[in-house]
Amino acid sequence: MYRSWWLLGAIHLLVSVVTAMLPQSPIQCDGTGGCNLFNSYGVWNDRKNCHVPNVTYPRTENELLRAVAYANQNKLKLRVVSQFSHTIPKLACPATSTGNSLLISTSSYDSGIEIDAANLAVTVDGGVGLRKLIDTVEAAGLSLVAAPYWEGVSIGGLISTGSHGSSWWGKGGSVHDHIVGLSLIVPAKQSEGYAKILRLEPKDQLFNAAKVSMGLLGVISKVKLLLEKGFKRSVSYDFTDDDQIENKYMDHGKKYEFADITWYPSKHTAAYRYDNRVPLNISGDGVYDFLGFQANPILVSKSVRASEKVMDNGHNLSGKCILASSFLGYKKLVANGLKNGLIFTGYPVIGNQGKMQTSGSCLYSTGKDSSCAWDPRINGLFFYETTAIFPAPKFRDFILDVKKLRDLVKPENFCGVDIYNGFLIRFIKASEAYLGQPEESVVVDFNYYRADDASTPRFDQDVWEEVEQLAFFKHGAKPHWAKNRNMAFLNVQSKYSKFTKFVGVKRQLDPQNMFSSEWSDEIVFGKEGAKSDGCGLEGMCICSEDRHCSPGKGYFCKPGVVYEEARVCRYSPSSNVESDSPKTDL
Ligand SMILES: Cc1cc2nc3c(=O)[nH]c(=O)nc-3n(C[C@H](O)[C@H](O)[C@H](O)COP(=O)(O)OP(=O)(O)OC[C@H]3O[C@@H](n4cnc5c(N)ncnc54)[C@H](O)[C@@H]3O)c2cc1C
């Protein structure tokens, strides 16, 4: 069973010592006027380009201020994007049909990092990358406690979308809950020079609106974050069966400061991460170089994608399951990318907080033979990413429903998610941010195959659509602002009790809606657009008629198996078949 993986592993070792390819800029200009903005996967949810007539690259806070003033004076729509643009929904796109818009890139606004060691704080420019910030504070003997697991993000971008790692301890896993100051550049009256800087602190009324604000209130120029004295972490994984996971996750989250769980439903396996801080004088120079974020030989990424495509088109579930088993076996062998030094030699792996909290080594290799596995230039991995956030106790019912669905449709139907990273379960604390989580929460992420074009249905798509609808509608989960297909945002505003307060602040700071676009409205206001043929295939709508699926290719709009109110696009060999029966492997 593992033979194919060992082959891939061997190729990986051989080729990964050659050369690699840095991620491309999300802004691509063709020299004939204007540019296109992409996310890091190279394709937006609606697969339509985001054309921007003008892009500016300020280097200082003063230049940022001038850019906002210019846009305000000239009545331009304005959005901000970071160096790599890792947000999946089209939030950063300023495009309008009239072309009156400006994009600010913070890629050159990335130098200011001022450490205040006496007060355990750091003030950082909005465009600074997470890795640069972490390395700087660690060099000063300090640590940032919370960070998303992926380091290729900017501070302004990650704060804006509520990005998080995992922790129910202290101030918790969301980075915005560690902020004690934030500077926001907002539009102003002509007499004030068309733009002004607000220096916000926790005592200010606007602070809780500004923390998680998707760039809708203004440009974040500086962020002040709390730090702690430097520390290390000691991490082990326990790959075990998923029995009772629904009764274990709460205790696990409480017991370990940086706990998480990866659940592989098709394999009935859960990997519990035991992760606590230890003092700096404990020996260990480990790193967490998460496997999924390591540079992959382009050849490997292409061949995994090609196999997945052939299997999906051929309805070959057993092939997907072999791939999932191989990947899971390899992850166990290499401890998901934990390394005691150069390689993994045994648990626990102990290392500095800065080396354990986040990773992304595929960002730094140079050359052309390897890259991040999803690099849009290589025809490598291409997938959807669903991330749902539950009030902690409610997550139990979701797990039970997913288990029920798995057992009714067949566990093999869940192999598609286990080819990626299963269900990653993380913990975040209650937040004061208006668009943050109002209570202790559990976040679940899962990735799954996306077809090359919008009109190609996916064999197991009904399963993922039902899981999505279970999460967002039956169990009332909130979507992570930076991930998800558009359907996850339907009626999102009704899930936040302080949404109206946020809108009030938005009206106050940006009365002309300069920082809003039809794309950001679609996400933040959860508006459902007109339902077109095939819109259910890519999560642009929930199907209500067969034409929203792909009846010509045998996919019809059907009720869910466990959640009857769900409506999903399901494969039925003939339109006459009552096709609610579990799928079979061909
Ligand atoms: C591989 C991968 C792994 C990820 N892992 C995690 C994870 O572990 N945890 C998690 O929570 N998330 C995760 N994410 C999501 C990621 O953290 C968010 O998408 C984050 O917002 C990306 O930051 P960015 O700097 O790329 O921002 P962008 O994508 O460039 O922008 C995000 C939003 O913020 C706005 N914005 C950006 N900069 C500013 C600014 N200076 N002022 C005002 N508005 C601004 C933009 O307009 C946009 O609306 C992951 C994403 C990827 C692709």
XYZ file of C-alpha atoms and ligand atoms in Angstrom:
639
model
C 0.000 0.000 0.000
C 2.764 2.428 0.850
C 4.836 1.590 -2.209
C 3.530 4.513 -4.290
C 4.214 6.969 -1.491
C 7.753 5.739 -1.021
C 8.325 6.382 -4.700
C 6.980 9.916 -4.326
C 9.090 10.339 -1.187
C 12.221 9.241 -2.992
C 11.538 11.617 -5.892
C 10.926 14.352 -3.332
C 14.304 13.804 -1.681
C 16.091 13.711 -5.002
C 14.475 16.730 -6.513
C 14.048 18.901 -3.431
C 17.792 19.372 -3.216
C 17.712 20.956 -6.668
C 15.959 24.308 -6.954
C 12.597 25.860 -6.175
C 10.290 28.642 -7.275
C 9.206 31.604 -5.134
C 5.472 32.429 -5.068
C 4.518 34.970 -7.708
C 3.179 38.412 -6.921
C -0.631 38.384 -6.682
C -0.630 41.458 -8.938
C 0.052 40.630 -12.568
C 0.327 43.497 -15.051
C 0.497 42.856 -18.783
C 1.930 46.216 -19.769
C -1.127 47.166 -21.846
C -2.862 49.102 -19.083
C -4.037 47.843 -15.760
C -3.334 44.705 -13.798
C -5.113 41.654 -12.469
C -5.210 40.727 -8.807
C -5.214 37.045 -7.816
C -5.270 35.136 -4.562
C -2.409 32.754 -3.820
C -4.240 29.862 -5.508
C -4.548 31.952 -8.674
C -8.352 31.621 -8.942
C -11.124 33.438 -7.080
C -14.321 31.711 -5.950
C -16.213 32.988 -9.011
C -13.223 32.278 -11.333
C -13.545 35.809 -12.738
C -10.543 38.083 -12.962
C -10.198 41.106 -10.713
C -9.011 43.893 -13.000
C -7.452 46.924 -11.312
C -6.530 49.983 -13.335
C -3.964 51.301 -10.842
C -1.763 49.912 -8.102
C 0.368 51.899 -5.679
C 3.215 50.615 -3.461
C 3.688 52.985 -0.500
C 6.833 52.558 1.627
C 5.979 54.718 4.618
C 2.970 55.588 6.719
C 3.007 59.053 5.180
C 2.857 57.600 1.660
C -0.046 55.395 2.763
C -1.818 58.477 4.064
C -1.291 60.228 0.731
C -2.651 57.235 -1.187
C -5.860 57.223 0.881
C -6.189 61.000 0.450
C -5.695 60.706 -3.319
C -8.355 58.001 -3.601
C -10.793 59.996 -1.481
C -10.219 63.235 -3.390
C -10.691 61.452 -6.718
C -13.648 59.348 -5.564
C -11.921 56.043 -6.205
C -12.803 52.703 -4.639
C -9.834 51.597 -2.576
C -8.684 48.190 -1.264
C -5.455 46.904 0.236
C -3.581 43.723 -0.571
C -0.474 42.198 0.985
C 2.661 40.774 -0.631
C 1.181 37.317 -1.259
C -2.655 37.724 -0.933
C -3.544 34.565 0.943
C -7.232 35.270 1.409
C -9.419 33.012 -0.692
C -12.670 35.042 -1.094
C -12.436 38.098 -3.329
C -12.242 40.552 -0.425
C -9.218 42.502 -1.617
C -10.636 43.269 -5.060
C -11.554 46.957 -5.562
C -12.773 46.561 -9.140
C -15.835 48.425 -10.331
C -17.557 48.396 -13.697
C -16.553 52.042 -14.207
C -12.888 51.340 -13.513
C -12.645 53.997 -10.787
C -10.512 52.152 -8.300
C -7.081 51.961 -6.750
C -5.285 49.058 -5.123
C -2.706 49.628 -2.393
C -0.086 46.903 -2.085
C 1.644 46.741 1.304
C 4.492 44.638 -0.104
C 6.949 47.574 0.215
C 5.568 48.803 3.522
C 7.344 46.114 5.507
C 10.274 47.499 7.458
C 9.030 48.959 10.761
C 9.331 46.628 13.766
C 9.844 48.455 17.076
C 10.257 46.326 20.162
C 9.413 47.732 23.585
C 11.093 45.077 25.726
C 10.259 46.774 29.019
C 6.547 46.626 28.275
C 6.664 43.323 26.372
C 5.184 44.809 23.211
C 6.047 45.324 19.558
C 4.727 47.889 17.074
C 4.855 46.742 13.501
C 4.021 48.157 10.051
C 0.902 46.612 8.456
C 2.816 45.085 5.539
C 5.439 43.261 7.636
C 5.418 39.502 7.069
C 4.659 37.206 9.987
C 7.973 35.334 9.730
C 10.002 38.558 9.784
C 8.123 39.739 12.869
C 8.580 36.426 14.690
C 12.292 36.204 13.920
C 12.841 39.768 15.125
C 11.047 39.326 18.443
C 12.684 35.943 19.080
C 16.106 37.493 18.471
C 15.253 39.912 21.293
C 14.483 36.978 23.628
C 10.712 37.436 23.350
C 7.850 35.466 21.815
C 4.591 36.204 20.072
C 2.080 33.774 21.560
C -0.551 33.424 18.826
C -0.040 32.989 15.075
C -1.787 31.255 12.186
C -0.082 28.003 11.140
C 0.925 29.516 7.782
C 3.620 32.182 7.935
C 3.202 33.654 4.438
C 0.844 36.385 5.644
C 1.214 40.055 6.551
C 0.289 41.460 9.951
C -2.342 43.819 8.488
C -3.877 41.023 6.429
C -4.009 38.411 9.143
C -5.503 40.799 11.715
C -8.127 41.948 9.216
C -9.616 38.494 8.698
C -9.410 37.197 12.274
C -6.633 34.686 11.599
C -5.676 32.334 14.380
C -3.609 29.415 15.567
C -4.940 27.241 18.362
C -5.263 27.916 22.080
C -7.871 28.225 24.792
C -5.284 29.457 27.263
C -4.404 33.042 28.185
C -5.558 35.473 25.509
C -6.190 32.550 23.170
C -5.318 31.522 19.641
C -6.574 34.553 17.652
C -3.874 37.097 16.901
C -6.238 40.089 17.129
C -6.824 39.316 20.808
C -3.161 40.085 21.483
C -3.373 43.613 20.039
C -3.091 46.664 22.269
C -2.853 49.358 19.632
C -3.817 49.878 16.024
C -3.375 52.783 13.610
C -6.022 53.149 10.976
C -5.874 55.510 8.011
C -9.374 56.647 7.125
C -10.923 59.106 4.668
C -11.357 62.654 5.977
C -12.789 66.024 4.971
C -11.018 68.306 2.516
C -10.073 70.605 5.422
C -8.276 67.645 7.037
C -6.352 66.816 3.854
C -8.771 64.070 2.663
C -7.269 61.404 4.984
C -6.236 61.075 8.615
C -4.603 58.594 10.965
C -6.541 57.274 13.974
C -4.287 55.897 16.723
C -6.607 53.459 18.494
C -6.177 51.823 21.891
C -8.347 49.278 23.715
C -10.145 52.063 25.613
C -11.333 53.632 22.318
C -14.845 52.845 21.173
C -13.688 52.045 17.653
C -11.031 49.534 18.715
C -13.208 46.416 18.736
C -14.623 47.268 15.319
C -11.199 47.935 13.819
C -9.492 44.694 14.923
C -11.252 42.313 12.521
C -12.448 44.618 9.763
C -11.528 43.004 6.403
C -10.053 46.323 5.259
C -13.549 47.840 5.263
C -12.834 50.665 7.699
C -9.520 51.950 6.400
C -5.887 50.965 5.968
C -4.145 49.437 8.988
C -0.777 51.168 9.100
C 0.560 49.989 12.461
C -0.291 47.223 14.901
C 0.922 46.978 18.505
C 1.027 43.421 19.814
C 1.683 42.021 23.270
C 4.663 39.694 23.663
C 5.864 37.326 26.359
C 9.315 36.355 27.563
C 10.778 33.818 25.128
C 9.729 30.202 25.641
C 9.950 26.788 24.036
C 7.317 24.211 23.203
C 7.284 20.461 23.571
C 5.149 18.714 20.961
C 4.036 15.115 20.366
C 1.368 13.595 18.139
C -0.704 10.605 19.067
C -2.170 8.961 15.956
C -5.014 6.866 17.343
C -8.575 5.820 16.500
C -11.332 8.428 16.301
C -13.531 6.658 18.787
C -15.147 9.137 21.215
C -13.512 12.121 19.505
C -16.812 13.950 20.072
C -16.384 13.442 23.823
C -12.656 14.073 23.962
C -12.087 17.326 22.072
C -13.140 19.670 24.912
C -10.780 18.114 27.443
C -7.979 18.003 24.906
C -8.385 21.723 24.139
C -8.352 22.583 27.824
C -5.439 20.380 28.813
C -2.738 21.484 26.339
C -1.941 25.131 25.699
C -1.540 24.763 21.915
C -3.652 21.649 21.404
C -5.148 20.638 18.087
C -6.595 17.478 16.556
C -6.488 16.257 12.972
C -9.350 13.917 12.214
C -9.088 11.569 9.197
C -12.702 10.327 8.989
C -12.241 7.784 6.189
C -9.430 6.135 8.174
C -11.222 6.307 11.538
C -8.069 8.015 12.793
C -7.423 11.114 14.884
C -4.015 12.685 15.536
C -4.059 14.465 18.901
C -1.407 17.165 19.235
C 0.009 17.377 22.763
C 1.639 20.765 22.805
C 2.653 22.750 25.885
C 5.226 25.431 26.618
C 8.466 24.556 28.394
C 11.236 26.838 29.719
C 14.002 28.056 27.419
C 16.654 26.059 29.308
C 15.153 22.699 28.301
C 17.337 21.323 25.534
C 15.920 20.979 22.042
C 16.376 22.788 18.755
C 13.331 21.422 16.974
C 11.199 22.995 14.254
C 7.702 22.443 12.984
C 8.089 22.437 9.206
C 4.540 21.336 8.367
C 4.620 18.811 5.551
C 1.875 20.519 3.556
C 3.831 23.808 3.560
C 7.200 22.351 2.503
C 8.470 22.957 -1.017
C 7.416 20.056 -3.215
C 9.084 18.942 -6.418
C 6.876 20.321 -9.162
C 6.812 16.858 -10.691
C 5.253 15.412 -7.534
C 2.603 18.139 -7.177
C 1.656 17.720 -10.836
C 1.415 13.942 -10.602
C -0.688 13.999 -7.422
C -3.041 16.462 -9.116
C -3.160 14.381 -12.302
C -3.946 11.199 -10.319
C -6.655 12.936 -8.344
C -8.210 14.230 -11.552
C -8.204 10.833 -13.232
C -9.692 9.237 -10.110
C -12.418 11.852 -9.769
C -13.382 11.702 -13.443
C -13.345 7.898 -13.289
C -15.333 7.796 -9.995
C -12.481 5.754 -8.567
C -12.981 5.896 -4.814
C -10.579 3.084 -4.011
C -7.784 4.942 -5.809
C -8.477 8.037 -3.684
C -8.465 5.879 -0.574
C -5.081 4.352 -1.437
C -3.686 7.856 -1.895
C -5.211 8.946 1.437
C -3.735 5.918 3.261
C -0.312 6.545 1.751
C -0.319 10.194 2.793
C -1.534 9.393 6.295
C 1.145 6.708 6.692
C 3.813 9.162 5.592
C 2.546 11.920 7.911
C 2.739 9.527 10.830
C 6.256 8.511 9.845
C 7.538 12.083 9.644
C 5.375 13.439 12.488
C 3.583 15.854 10.135
C 6.844 17.744 9.577
C 8.106 18.063 13.158
C 11.910 17.834 13.144
C 14.214 17.363 16.127
C 17.031 18.801 14.004
C 17.358 18.060 10.317
C 14.821 15.203 10.497
C 12.308 13.676 12.879
C 13.947 11.220 15.254
C 11.343 10.872 18.007
C 8.841 12.548 20.361
C 8.684 14.958 22.012
C 10.056 17.549 19.640
C 11.198 20.587 21.627
C 12.009 23.901 20.016
C 11.695 27.667 20.344
C 8.204 29.123 20.056
C 9.225 30.986 16.888
C 10.184 27.726 15.171
C 7.166 25.758 16.340
C 4.225 28.133 16.018
C 3.992 28.604 12.248
C 5.674 27.393 9.079
C 5.923 27.835 5.318
C 9.317 26.708 4.065
C 7.986 26.523 0.484
C 8.039 30.335 0.487
C 11.794 30.654 0.618
C 13.385 28.253 -1.804
C 14.699 29.800 -4.991
C 14.884 28.408 -8.513
C 12.401 26.538 -10.664
C 12.078 22.833 -9.822
C 10.036 22.939 -6.635
C 7.392 25.205 -5.161
C 4.417 25.401 -2.817
C 2.197 22.509 -3.948
C -0.644 24.851 -4.950
C 1.443 27.311 -6.973
C -0.953 28.357 -9.777
C 1.817 28.258 -12.420
C 2.459 24.511 -12.189
C -0.934 22.737 -12.512
C -0.364 21.329 -9.037
C -2.862 20.924 -6.189
C -6.113 22.813 -6.651
C -8.706 22.612 -3.908
C -11.463 24.277 -1.924
C -10.943 25.192 1.687
C -13.890 25.160 4.068
C -13.434 26.577 7.564
C -16.311 26.622 10.038
C -16.261 28.093 13.548
C -18.572 26.600 16.204
C -19.450 27.602 19.761
C -17.360 24.933 21.526
C -20.088 22.682 22.973
C -22.065 22.634 19.696
C -19.175 21.080 17.813
C -20.061 17.696 19.340
C -23.354 17.469 17.409
C -21.565 18.350 14.180
C -19.050 15.528 14.679
C -21.861 13.089 15.401
C -23.688 14.113 12.221
C -20.507 13.779 10.145
C -19.898 10.332 11.609
C -23.495 9.384 10.786
C -23.076 10.623 7.226
C -19.756 8.791 6.860
C -21.331 5.532 7.971
C -24.406 5.954 5.757
C -22.648 6.915 2.521
C -19.560 4.727 3.178
C -16.316 5.899 4.787
C -14.601 5.691 1.364
C -16.534 8.790 0.320
C -14.479 10.718 2.854
C -11.100 9.731 1.387
C -11.103 12.908 -0.735
C -10.561 15.053 2.353
C -7.976 12.711 3.858
C -5.803 13.114 0.747
C -5.340 16.655 2.049
C -5.271 17.187 5.790
C -8.467 15.580 7.052
C -10.445 17.825 9.420
C -8.056 20.114 11.313
C -9.693 20.996 14.646
C -8.418 24.054 16.533
C -9.428 26.100 19.578
C -9.958 29.859 19.912
C -11.130 31.978 22.825
C -13.969 34.453 23.134
C -13.075 37.857 21.682
C -14.268 41.437 22.121
C -13.846 42.093 18.383
C -17.248 42.821 16.818
C -16.549 40.407 13.960
C -14.536 37.965 16.076
C -15.940 35.010 17.996
C -18.147 36.015 20.929
C -17.612 32.706 22.782
C -15.029 29.935 23.223
C -14.992 28.245 19.866
C -13.775 25.283 17.892
C -12.606 25.811 14.316
C -12.596 23.046 11.751
C -10.762 23.302 8.390
C -10.883 20.863 5.515
C -9.611 20.948 1.950
C -10.955 18.987 -0.985
C -10.512 18.638 -4.721
C -11.651 21.468 -7.026
C -12.120 20.750 -10.731
C -10.158 22.560 -13.435
C -13.233 24.363 -14.687
C -16.476 25.602 -13.186
C -18.727 23.306 -15.201
C -17.079 20.008 -14.248
C -18.898 18.308 -11.364
C -16.935 16.335 -8.751
C -17.925 12.773 -7.974
C -18.181 13.169 -4.182
C -19.315 16.775 -4.146
C -22.665 15.957 -2.541
C -20.833 14.694 0.544
C -18.838 17.925 0.985
C -21.879 20.064 0.256
C -23.818 18.230 2.941
C -20.963 18.614 5.440
C -20.800 22.353 4.600
C -24.548 22.795 5.041
C -24.509 20.765 8.268
C -21.860 23.115 9.600
C -23.137 26.494 8.431
C -26.900 25.989 8.521
C -27.914 23.070 10.757
C -25.327 23.776 13.455
C -25.024 27.539 12.871
C -21.231 27.699 12.459
C -19.668 30.956 11.278
C -17.367 30.972 8.236
C -13.723 32.041 8.624
C -13.656 35.391 6.792
C -10.539 34.470 4.789
C -11.566 31.042 3.512
C -14.644 29.240 2.193
C -16.812 29.115 -0.873
C -19.366 31.916 -1.213
C -22.355 29.864 0.005
C -20.818 29.657 3.485
C -21.414 33.405 3.921
C -25.167 33.339 3.287
C -26.797 35.377 6.065
C -23.506 35.604 7.929
C -24.528 38.972 9.359
C -27.319 37.348 11.386
C -24.706 35.195 13.183
C -22.903 38.170 14.746
C -24.813 40.009 17.472
C -22.495 43.022 17.042
C -22.737 43.154 13.255
C -24.977 46.247 13.388
C -22.441 47.986 15.620
C -19.730 47.173 13.074
C -21.853 48.618 10.271
C -22.429 51.742 12.387
C -18.656 52.253 12.753
C -18.213 51.641 9.035
C -20.764 54.369 8.277
C -18.941 56.719 10.619
C -15.423 56.080 9.270
C -16.176 55.506 5.604
C -19.456 57.302 4.819
C -18.843 57.143 1.055
C -18.242 53.345 1.124
C -14.855 53.918 -0.438
C -13.456 50.715 1.095
C -16.391 48.523 -0.016
C -16.768 46.770 -3.310
C -19.443 44.495 -4.726
C -17.050 41.636 -3.884
C -16.577 42.528 -0.248
C -20.350 43.139 0.099
C -21.029 39.684 -1.317
C -18.937 38.116 1.480
C -19.444 40.370 4.492
C -23.153 40.980 3.918
C -23.728 37.360 2.864
C -25.766 38.317 -0.216
C -26.953 35.553 -2.505
C -26.617 36.540 -6.161
C -28.866 35.432 -9.021
C -28.844 31.641 -9.322
C -27.370 30.669 -12.646
C -27.057 27.271 -14.316
C -24.387 25.217 -12.549
C -24.027 27.653 -9.611
C -24.262 24.800 -7.080
C -21.183 23.090 -8.477
C -18.740 25.617 -7.059
C -20.659 26.747 -3.997
C -21.780 29.991 -5.637
C -25.322 28.987 -4.562
C -27.150 26.167 -2.822
C -28.999 24.324 -5.547
C -32.783 24.420 -5.569
C -33.299 23.152 -9.123
C -31.469 20.531 -11.152
C -30.125 23.181 -13.523
C -28.058 24.585 -10.635
C -26.107 21.312 -10.773
C -25.222 19.599 -14.032
C -28.127 17.465 -15.227
C -26.419 16.907 -18.587
C -23.546 15.176 -16.781
C -25.814 13.232 -14.410
C -25.726 15.559 -11.359
C -29.106 16.554 -9.903
C -30.229 18.677 -6.969
C -31.151 16.289 -4.115
C -31.808 16.408 -0.367
C -29.027 15.537 2.069
C -28.705 12.034 3.493
C -28.429 12.988 7.185
C -29.580 16.614 6.945
C -32.703 16.401 4.832
C -33.038 20.165 4.520
C -29.663 20.293 2.740
C -29.724 20.529 -1.040
C -26.741 19.044 -2.817
C -25.641 18.173 -6.336
C -25.574 14.373 -6.444
C -24.560 12.025 -9.221
C -27.402 9.833 -10.504
C -26.646 7.678 -13.504
C -30.122 8.436 -14.871
C -32.463 11.332 -14.168
C -35.230 8.806 -13.511
C -33.364 7.198 -10.672
C -34.341 8.094 -7.126
C -30.721 8.692 -6.500
C -30.493 9.190 -2.786
C -28.777 5.881 -2.353
C -25.183 5.830 -1.130
C -22.604 6.123 -3.900
C -20.576 3.265 -5.121
C -17.065 2.897 -6.346
C -16.819 2.154 -10.059
C -1.867 28.060 2.906
C -2.691 28.908 3.821
C -2.711 28.613 5.176
C -3.465 29.384 6.060
N -3.452 29.086 7.397
C -4.234 29.785 8.251
C -4.285 29.484 9.645
O -3.578 28.596 10.131
N -5.140 30.195 10.431
C -5.934 31.193 9.933
O -6.714 31.771 10.672
N -5.868 31.531 8.620
C -5.051 30.852 7.785
N -5.007 31.198 6.461
C -5.753 32.384 6.021
C -4.864 33.637 6.159
O -4.364 33.766 7.461
C -5.691 34.872 5.846
O -6.150 34.750 4.542
C -4.934 36.179 6.003
O -5.871 37.223 5.967
C -3.961 36.369 4.880
O -3.216 37.509 5.108
P -2.575 38.316 3.898
O -1.509 39.162 4.501
O -2.216 37.409 2.791
O -3.802 39.254 3.536
P -4.547 39.520 2.133
O -5.068 38.243 1.632
O -3.681 40.316 1.246
O -5.734 40.449 2.660
C -6.716 39.969 3.524
C -7.769 41.033 3.791
O -7.220 42.030 4.604
C -7.210 43.280 3.945
N -5.927 43.890 4.259
C -4.678 43.401 4.022
N -3.766 44.235 4.537
C -4.437 45.284 5.086
C -4.052 46.482 5.754
N -2.774 46.793 5.977
N -5.032 47.322 6.165
C -6.323 47.030 5.962
N -6.739 45.926 5.334
C -5.813 45.057 4.908
C -7.420 42.969 2.471
O -8.076 44.006 1.800
C -8.286 41.743 2.551
O -9.613 42.098 2.761
C -4.243 30.465 5.564
C -4.242 30.751 4.194
C -3.467 29.983 3.326
C -3.487 30.309 1.876
